[in-house]
Short mmCIF file of C-alpha atoms and ligand atoms in Angstrom, two decimals:
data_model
loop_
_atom_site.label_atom_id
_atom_site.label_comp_id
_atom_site.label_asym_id
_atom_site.label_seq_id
_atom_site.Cartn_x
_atom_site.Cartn_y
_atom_site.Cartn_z
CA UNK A 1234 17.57 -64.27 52.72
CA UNK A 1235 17.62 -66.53 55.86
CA UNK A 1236 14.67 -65.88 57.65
CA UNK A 1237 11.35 -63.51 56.30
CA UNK A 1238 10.30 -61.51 59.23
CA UNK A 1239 8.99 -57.92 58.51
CA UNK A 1240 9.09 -55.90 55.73
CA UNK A 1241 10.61 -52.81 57.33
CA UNK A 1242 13.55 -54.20 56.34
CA UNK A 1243 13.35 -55.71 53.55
CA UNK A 1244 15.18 -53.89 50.62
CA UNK A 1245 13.14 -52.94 47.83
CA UNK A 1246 15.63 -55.45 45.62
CA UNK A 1247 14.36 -57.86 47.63
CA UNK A 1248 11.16 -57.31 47.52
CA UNK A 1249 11.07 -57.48 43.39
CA UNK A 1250 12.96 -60.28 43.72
CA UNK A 1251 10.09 -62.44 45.44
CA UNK A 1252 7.62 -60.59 43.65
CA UNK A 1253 8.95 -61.85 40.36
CA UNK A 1254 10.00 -65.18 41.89
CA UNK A 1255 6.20 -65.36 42.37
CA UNK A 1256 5.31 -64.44 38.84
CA UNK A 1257 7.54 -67.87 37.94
CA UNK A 1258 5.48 -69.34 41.09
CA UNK A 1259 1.89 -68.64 39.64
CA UNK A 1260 2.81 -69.78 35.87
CA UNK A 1261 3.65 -73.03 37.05
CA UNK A 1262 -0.09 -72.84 38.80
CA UNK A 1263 -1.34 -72.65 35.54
CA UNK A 1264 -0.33 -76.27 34.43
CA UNK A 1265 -2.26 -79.41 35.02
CA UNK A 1266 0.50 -80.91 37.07
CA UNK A 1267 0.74 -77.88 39.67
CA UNK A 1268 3.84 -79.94 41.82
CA UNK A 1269 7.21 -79.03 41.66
CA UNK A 1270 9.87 -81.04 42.95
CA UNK A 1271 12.48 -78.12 44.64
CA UNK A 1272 11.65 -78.38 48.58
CA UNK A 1273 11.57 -82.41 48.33
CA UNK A 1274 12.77 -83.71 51.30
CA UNK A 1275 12.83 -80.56 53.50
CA UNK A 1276 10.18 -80.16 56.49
CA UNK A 1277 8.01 -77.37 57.16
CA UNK A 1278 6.14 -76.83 60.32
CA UNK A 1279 2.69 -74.75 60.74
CA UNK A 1280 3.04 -73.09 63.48
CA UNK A 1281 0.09 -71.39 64.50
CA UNK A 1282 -0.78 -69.70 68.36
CA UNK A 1283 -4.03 -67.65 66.86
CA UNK A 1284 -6.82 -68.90 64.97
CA UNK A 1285 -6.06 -68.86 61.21
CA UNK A 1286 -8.09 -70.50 58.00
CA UNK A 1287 -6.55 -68.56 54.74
CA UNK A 1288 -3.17 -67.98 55.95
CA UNK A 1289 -2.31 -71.19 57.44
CA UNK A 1290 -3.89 -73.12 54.29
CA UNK A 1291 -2.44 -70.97 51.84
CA UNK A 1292 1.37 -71.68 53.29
CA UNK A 1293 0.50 -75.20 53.37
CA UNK A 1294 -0.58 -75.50 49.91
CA UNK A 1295 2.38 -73.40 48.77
CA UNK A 1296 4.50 -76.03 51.04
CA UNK A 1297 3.39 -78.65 49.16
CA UNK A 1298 3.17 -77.36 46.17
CA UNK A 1299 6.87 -77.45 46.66
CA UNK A 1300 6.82 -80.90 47.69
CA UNK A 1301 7.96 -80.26 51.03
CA UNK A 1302 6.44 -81.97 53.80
CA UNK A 1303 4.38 -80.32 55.82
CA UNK A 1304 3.71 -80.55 59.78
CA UNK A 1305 0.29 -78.56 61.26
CA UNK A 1306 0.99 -77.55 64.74
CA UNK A 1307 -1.86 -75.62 66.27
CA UNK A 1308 -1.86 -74.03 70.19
CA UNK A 1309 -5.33 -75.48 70.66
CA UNK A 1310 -5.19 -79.32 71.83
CA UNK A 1311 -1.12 -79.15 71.72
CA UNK A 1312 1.25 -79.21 74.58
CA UNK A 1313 1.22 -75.06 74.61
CA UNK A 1314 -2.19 -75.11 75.84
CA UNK A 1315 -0.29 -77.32 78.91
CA UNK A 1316 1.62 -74.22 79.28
CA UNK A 1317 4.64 -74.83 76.94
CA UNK A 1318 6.98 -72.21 76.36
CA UNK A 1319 7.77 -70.72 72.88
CA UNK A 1320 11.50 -71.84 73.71
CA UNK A 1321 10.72 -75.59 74.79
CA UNK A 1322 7.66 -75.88 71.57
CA UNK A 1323 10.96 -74.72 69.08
CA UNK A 1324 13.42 -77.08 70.83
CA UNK A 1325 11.17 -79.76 69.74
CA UNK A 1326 10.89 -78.45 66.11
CA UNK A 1327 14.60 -78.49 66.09
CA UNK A 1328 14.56 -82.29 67.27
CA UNK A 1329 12.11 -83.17 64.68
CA UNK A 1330 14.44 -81.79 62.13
CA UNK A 1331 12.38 -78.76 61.02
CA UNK A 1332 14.06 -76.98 57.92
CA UNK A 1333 11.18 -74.19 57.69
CA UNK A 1334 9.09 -72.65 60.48
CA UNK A 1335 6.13 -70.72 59.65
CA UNK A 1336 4.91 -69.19 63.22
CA UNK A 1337 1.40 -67.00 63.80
CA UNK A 1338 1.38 -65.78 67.25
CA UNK A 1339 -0.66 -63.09 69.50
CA UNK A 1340 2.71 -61.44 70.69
CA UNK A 1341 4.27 -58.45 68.21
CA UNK A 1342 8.10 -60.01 68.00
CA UNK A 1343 7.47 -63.38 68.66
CA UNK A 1344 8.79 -64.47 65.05
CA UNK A 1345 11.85 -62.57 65.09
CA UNK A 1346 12.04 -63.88 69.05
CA UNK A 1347 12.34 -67.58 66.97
CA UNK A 1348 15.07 -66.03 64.69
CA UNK A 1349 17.46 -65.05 66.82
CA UNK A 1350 16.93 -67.60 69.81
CA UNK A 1351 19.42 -69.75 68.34
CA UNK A 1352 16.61 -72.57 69.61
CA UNK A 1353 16.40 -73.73 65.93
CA UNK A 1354 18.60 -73.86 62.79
CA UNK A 1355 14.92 -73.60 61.06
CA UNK A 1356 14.35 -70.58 58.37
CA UNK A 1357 11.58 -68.24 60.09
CA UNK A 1358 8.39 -66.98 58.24
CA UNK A 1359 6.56 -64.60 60.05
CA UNK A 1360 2.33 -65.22 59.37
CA UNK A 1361 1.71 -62.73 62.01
CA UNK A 1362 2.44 -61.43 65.02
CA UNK A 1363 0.56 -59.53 67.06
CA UNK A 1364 -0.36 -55.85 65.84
CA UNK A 1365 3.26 -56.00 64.27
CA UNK A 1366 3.71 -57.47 61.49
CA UNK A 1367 2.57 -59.93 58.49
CA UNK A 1368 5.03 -59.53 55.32
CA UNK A 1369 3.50 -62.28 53.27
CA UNK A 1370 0.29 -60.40 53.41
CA UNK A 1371 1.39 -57.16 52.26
CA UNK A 1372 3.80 -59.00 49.39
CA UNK A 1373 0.29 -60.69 48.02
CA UNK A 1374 -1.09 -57.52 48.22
CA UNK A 1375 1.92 -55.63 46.06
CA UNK A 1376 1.96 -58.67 43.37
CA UNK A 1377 -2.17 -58.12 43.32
CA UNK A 1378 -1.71 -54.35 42.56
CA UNK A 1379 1.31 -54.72 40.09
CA UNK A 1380 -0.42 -57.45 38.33
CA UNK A 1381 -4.10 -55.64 37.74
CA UNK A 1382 -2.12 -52.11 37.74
CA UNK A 1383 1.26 -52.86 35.18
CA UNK A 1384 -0.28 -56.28 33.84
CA UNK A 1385 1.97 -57.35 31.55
CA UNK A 1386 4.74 -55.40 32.82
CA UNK A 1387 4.68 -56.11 36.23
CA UNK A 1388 8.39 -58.20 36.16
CA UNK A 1389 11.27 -55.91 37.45
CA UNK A 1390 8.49 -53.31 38.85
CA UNK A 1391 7.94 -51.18 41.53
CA UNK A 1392 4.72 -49.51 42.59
CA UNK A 1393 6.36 -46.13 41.87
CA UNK A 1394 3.85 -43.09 41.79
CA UNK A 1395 0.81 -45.48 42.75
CA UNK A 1396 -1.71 -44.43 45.34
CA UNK A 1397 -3.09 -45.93 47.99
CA UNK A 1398 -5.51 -45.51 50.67
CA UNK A 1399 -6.05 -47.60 53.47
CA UNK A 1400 -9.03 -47.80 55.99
CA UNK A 1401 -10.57 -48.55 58.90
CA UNK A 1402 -8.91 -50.69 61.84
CA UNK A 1403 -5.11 -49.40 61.48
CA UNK A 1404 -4.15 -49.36 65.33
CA UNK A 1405 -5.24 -53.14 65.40
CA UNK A 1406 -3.60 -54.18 62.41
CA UNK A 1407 -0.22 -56.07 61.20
CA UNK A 1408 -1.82 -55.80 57.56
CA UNK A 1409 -1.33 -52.08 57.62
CA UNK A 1410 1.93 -51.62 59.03
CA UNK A 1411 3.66 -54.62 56.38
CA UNK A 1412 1.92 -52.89 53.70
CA UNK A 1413 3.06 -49.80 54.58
CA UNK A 1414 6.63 -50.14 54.93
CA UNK A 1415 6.24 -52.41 51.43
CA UNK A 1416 4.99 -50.07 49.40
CA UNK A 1417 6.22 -46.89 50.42
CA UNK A 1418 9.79 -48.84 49.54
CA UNK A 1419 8.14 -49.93 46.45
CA UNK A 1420 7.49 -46.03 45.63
CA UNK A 1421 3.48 -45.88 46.76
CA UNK A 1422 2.18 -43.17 48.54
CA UNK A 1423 0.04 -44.43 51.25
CA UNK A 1424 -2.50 -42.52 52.95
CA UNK A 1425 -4.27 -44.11 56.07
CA UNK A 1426 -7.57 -42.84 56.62
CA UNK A 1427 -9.39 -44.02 60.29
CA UNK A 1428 -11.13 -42.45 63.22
CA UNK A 1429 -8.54 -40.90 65.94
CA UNK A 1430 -9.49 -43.91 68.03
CA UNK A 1431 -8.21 -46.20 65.29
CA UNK A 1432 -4.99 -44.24 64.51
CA UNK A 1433 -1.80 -46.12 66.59
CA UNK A 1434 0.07 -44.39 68.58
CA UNK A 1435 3.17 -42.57 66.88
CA UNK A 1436 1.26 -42.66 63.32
CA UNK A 1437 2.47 -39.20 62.71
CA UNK A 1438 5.78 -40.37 62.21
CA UNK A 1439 5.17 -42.64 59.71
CA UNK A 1440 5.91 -41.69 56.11
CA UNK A 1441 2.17 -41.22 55.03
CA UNK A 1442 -0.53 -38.88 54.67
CA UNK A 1443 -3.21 -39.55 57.07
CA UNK A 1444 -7.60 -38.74 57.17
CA UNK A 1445 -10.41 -38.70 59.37
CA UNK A 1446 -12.92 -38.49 56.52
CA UNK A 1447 -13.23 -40.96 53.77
CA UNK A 1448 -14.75 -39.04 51.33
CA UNK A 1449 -12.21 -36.27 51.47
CA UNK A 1450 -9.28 -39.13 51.15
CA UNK A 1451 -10.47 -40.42 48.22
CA UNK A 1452 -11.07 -36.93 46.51
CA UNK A 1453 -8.08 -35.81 47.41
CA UNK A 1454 -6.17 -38.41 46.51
CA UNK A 1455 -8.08 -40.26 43.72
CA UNK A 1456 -6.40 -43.41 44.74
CA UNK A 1457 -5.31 -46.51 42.19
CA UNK A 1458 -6.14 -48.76 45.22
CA UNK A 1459 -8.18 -48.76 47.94
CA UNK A 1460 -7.91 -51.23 51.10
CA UNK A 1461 -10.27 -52.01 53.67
CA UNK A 1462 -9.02 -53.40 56.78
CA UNK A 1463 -11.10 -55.62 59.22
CA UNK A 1464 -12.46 -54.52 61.87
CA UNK A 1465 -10.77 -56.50 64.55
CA UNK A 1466 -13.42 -56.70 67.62
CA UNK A 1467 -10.96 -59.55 69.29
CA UNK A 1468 -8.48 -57.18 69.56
CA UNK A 1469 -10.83 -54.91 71.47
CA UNK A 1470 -11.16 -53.89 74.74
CA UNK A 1471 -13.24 -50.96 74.69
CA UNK A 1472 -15.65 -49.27 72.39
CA UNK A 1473 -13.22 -47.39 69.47
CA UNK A 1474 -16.38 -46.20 67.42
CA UNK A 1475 -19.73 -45.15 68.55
CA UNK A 1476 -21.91 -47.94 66.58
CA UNK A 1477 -21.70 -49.88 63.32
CA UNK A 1478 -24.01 -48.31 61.58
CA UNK A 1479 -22.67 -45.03 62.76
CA UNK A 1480 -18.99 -46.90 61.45
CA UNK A 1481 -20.14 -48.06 58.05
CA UNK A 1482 -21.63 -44.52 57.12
CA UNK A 1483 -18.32 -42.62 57.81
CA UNK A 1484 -15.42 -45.58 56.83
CA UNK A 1485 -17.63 -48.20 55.33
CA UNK A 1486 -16.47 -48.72 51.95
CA UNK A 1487 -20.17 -49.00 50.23
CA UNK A 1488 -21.74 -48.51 46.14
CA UNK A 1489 -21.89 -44.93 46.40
CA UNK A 1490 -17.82 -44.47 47.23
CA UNK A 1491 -17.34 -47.50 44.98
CA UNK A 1492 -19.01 -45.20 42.08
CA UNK A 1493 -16.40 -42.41 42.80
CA UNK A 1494 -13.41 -44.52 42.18
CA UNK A 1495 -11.25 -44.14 38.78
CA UNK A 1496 -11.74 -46.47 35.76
CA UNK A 1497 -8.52 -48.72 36.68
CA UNK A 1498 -8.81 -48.25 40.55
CA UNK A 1499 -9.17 -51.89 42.84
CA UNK A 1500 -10.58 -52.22 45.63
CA UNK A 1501 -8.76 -55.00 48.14
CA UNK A 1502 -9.77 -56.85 51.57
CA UNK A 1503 -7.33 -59.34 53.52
CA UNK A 1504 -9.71 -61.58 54.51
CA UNK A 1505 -12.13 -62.05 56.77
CA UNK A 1506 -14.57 -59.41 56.19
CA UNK A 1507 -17.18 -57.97 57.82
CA UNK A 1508 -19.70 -57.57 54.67
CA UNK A 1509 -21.83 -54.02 55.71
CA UNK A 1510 -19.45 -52.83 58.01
CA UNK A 1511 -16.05 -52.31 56.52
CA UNK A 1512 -17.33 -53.32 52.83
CA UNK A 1513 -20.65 -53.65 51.56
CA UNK A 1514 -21.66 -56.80 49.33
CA UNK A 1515 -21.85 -54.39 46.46
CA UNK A 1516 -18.11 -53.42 46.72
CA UNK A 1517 -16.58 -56.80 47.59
CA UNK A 1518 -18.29 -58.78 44.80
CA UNK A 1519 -17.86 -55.93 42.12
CA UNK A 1520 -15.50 -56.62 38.91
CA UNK A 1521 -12.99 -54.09 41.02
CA UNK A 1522 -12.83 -56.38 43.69
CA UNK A 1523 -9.77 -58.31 44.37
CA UNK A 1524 -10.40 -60.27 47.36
CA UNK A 1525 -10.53 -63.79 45.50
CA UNK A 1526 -7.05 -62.77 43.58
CA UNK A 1527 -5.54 -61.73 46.80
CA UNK A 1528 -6.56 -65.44 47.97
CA UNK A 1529 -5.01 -67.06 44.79
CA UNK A 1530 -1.87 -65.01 44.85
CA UNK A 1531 -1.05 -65.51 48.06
CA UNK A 1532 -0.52 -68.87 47.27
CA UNK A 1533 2.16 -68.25 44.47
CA UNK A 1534 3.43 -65.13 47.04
CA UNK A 1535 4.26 -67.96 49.85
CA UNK A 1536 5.63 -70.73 47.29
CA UNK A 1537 8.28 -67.77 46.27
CA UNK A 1538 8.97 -67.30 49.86
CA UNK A 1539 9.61 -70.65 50.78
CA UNK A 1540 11.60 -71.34 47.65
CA UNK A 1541 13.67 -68.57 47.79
CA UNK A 1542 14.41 -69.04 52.13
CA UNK A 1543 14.45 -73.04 52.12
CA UNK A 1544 16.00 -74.58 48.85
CA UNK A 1545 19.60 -75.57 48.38
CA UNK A 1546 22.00 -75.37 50.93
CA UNK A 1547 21.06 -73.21 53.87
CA UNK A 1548 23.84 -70.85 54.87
CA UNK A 1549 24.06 -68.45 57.51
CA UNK A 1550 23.61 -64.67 57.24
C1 LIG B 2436 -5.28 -60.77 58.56
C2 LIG B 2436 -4.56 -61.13 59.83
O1 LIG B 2436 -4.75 -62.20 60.37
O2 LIG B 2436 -3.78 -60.28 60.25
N1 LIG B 2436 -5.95 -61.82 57.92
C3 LIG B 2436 -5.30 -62.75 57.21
O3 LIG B 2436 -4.11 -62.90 57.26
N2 LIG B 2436 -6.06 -63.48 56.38
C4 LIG B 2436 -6.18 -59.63 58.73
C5 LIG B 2436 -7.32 -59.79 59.66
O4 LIG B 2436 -7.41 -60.73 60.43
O5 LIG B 2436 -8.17 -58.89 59.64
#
C-alpha cells in the first residue's frame, strides 16, 4: 500500500490486514510505555483545510505514538488563507521533506488529487474529503464492530452475515459512503435508512437495502449495529427536514428504539453529535454505546495505517 485514499478500493485482504495490524497496534496501547520506535525519523504533516478536533488529534497521537515527528498545518492563519493553491501548499511539504501527508479538505478528490500530482513523493492519507470519502473512519468503525461482535476472534475476520443500519444525514456524509464500501467487502449487509431529502443522488445503485422509516428498518432487519450519522447543518443550504423535533421523532435514535434492539446489538456515532436530535443522551451513554471505543480505536486504526504506508523503504506502486 502506497497511499490510503478510499475504501472502494481497497481489497478486503487489505482491509484484514490493517484491521489486524491494529489489533498488534492497540496491545501495545495497553503497556505503560505506549511509544514505539518504527516511524523514528520519518515526518508527518497534518494537513487540515476543514475544522477537525478528533480526527486530526487522533492521527497525531497515532503519529507519535510511532515516534514520527509530527507537523500541524491548519488552512486558518496559514498561507492558504492568502490564497495558496493545493499544488504550491504540497510543493512546500515536499521541500520540507514530508514522508507522510495526512490531508482533510472540503473538496470530494482532493486527497487522491495529492496522490497522483506527482507534487510530492509523500504517502497520502485521506481524513476526509468532501462528501466523498473518510477510510480511517469506517476502518475504526469495522475493528469497533469485530471487536464487541467476534471478541476474541476478531483476527483474520470479516464482518460476514453482520447487519447494519445506518441513519440520518447520508447525502452529506463521507462516513457513510467509506463504511459502506468497507463493509459490504467485509460481507455486511448495510441498509441506509434517511428521509428522500437525505438520500444522495444515485443511492439506488449502491449495493444496499434502503428505508424511509426507522422503525420498519430495524424490525425488518433486526440489525447487530446501528449507526447514527450527524446531522451536518454546515453542509446545508436549504431546509432537508421540516423541524428537529419533527427529525428526532422519525430518525432520532432515542430509549424507546434503543429498547427494541437485540441483546448483542451496538449502537455507534462518529463524532460530533447532536445529543436529542440524531441520538438521545439515553442511547449515547448506554452500556451499548460505542462512541468512546470508536474514539480509542481510532487511535490504534491510524497507528496501523501509518505503520503499514510509511515504515521501511518506500517503494513505488
Ligand atoms: C466525521 C467527519 O468529519 O466526516 N467526523 C469525524 O471524523 N470525527 C463525521 C461528521 O463530521 O459528522
Amino acid at each position: 500500500m502506497r497511499h490510503l485514499l478510499d475504501t472502494r478500493t481497497l481489497s478486503r485482504d487489505d482491509a484484514i490486514l490493517i484491521l489486524d495490524t491494529a489489533e498488534d497496534m492497540a496491545a501495545t496501547q495497553q503497556r505503560e510505555m505506549k511509544k514505539l520506535p518504527t516511524l523514528r525519523g520519518k515526518s508527518v504533516v497534518n494537513l487540515f483545510f476543514e475544522d477537525s478536533t478528533r480526527t486530526r488529534i487522533s492521527f497525531e497521537a497515532a503519529a507519535k505514538r510511532l515516534s514520527a515527528d509530527v507537523i500541524n498545518f491548519s488552512a486558518k492563519g496559514s498561507s492558504v488563507s492568502k490564497g495558496e493553491s493545493l499544488k504550491d501548499t504540497a510543493q512546500t511539504l515536499q521541500a520540507i521533506g514530508a514522508d507522510g501527508v495526512i490531508i482533510r479538505h472540503p473538496a470530494s478528490g482532493a486527497a487522491s488529487r495529492l496522490a497522483s500530482s506527482g507534487w510530492i513523493d509523500a504517502g497520502v492519507l485521506n481524513a476526509g474529503d468532501g462528501m466523498h470519502e473518510h477510510p480511517t473512519q469506517a476502518l475504526l468503525d469495522a475493528f469497533t464492530m469485530r471487536r464487541r461482535l467476534h471478541g476474541d476472534a476478531s483476527r483474520g475476520a470479516g464482518l460476514d452475515g453482520v447487519s447494519v443500519v445506518i441513519v440520518g444525514d447520508i447525502a452529506h456524509s463521507r462516513v457513510a459512503r467509506s463504511n459502506l464500501w468497507l463493509l459490504t467487502g467485509l460481507g455486511a449487509k448495510v441498509s441506509l435508512v434517511a428521509p428522500e431529502t437525505l438520500l444522495p443522488f444515485g443511492v439506488r445503485d449502491w449495493p444496499v437495502s434502503i428505508y424511509h422509516s426507522l422503525d420498519d428498518a430495524l424490525r425488518a432487519e433486526n440489525p447487530d449495529v446501528v449507526m447514527m450519522l450527524r446531522i451536518q447543518t454546515e453542509r446545508m443550504h436549504a431546509a432537508f427536514f421540516p423541524n428537529e423535533r419533527e427529525y428526532a421523532r422519525n430518525w432520532g435514535f432515542d430509549d424507546r428504539r434503543l429498547a427494541t434492539l437485540s441483546e448483542r446489538a451496538i449502537v455507534m456515532h462518529p463524532g460530533p453529535m447532536n445529543r436529542g436530535l440524531e441520538i438521545s443522551s439515553g442511547a449515547a451513554d448506554s452500556p451499548r454505546s460505542t462512541v468512546l471505543e470508536q474514539v480509542a480505536n481510532g487511535v490504534s486504526v491510524r497507528m496501523a495505517c501509518l505503520y503499514l504506508l510509511l515504515s521501511g523503504e518506500r517503494t513505488e506502486g
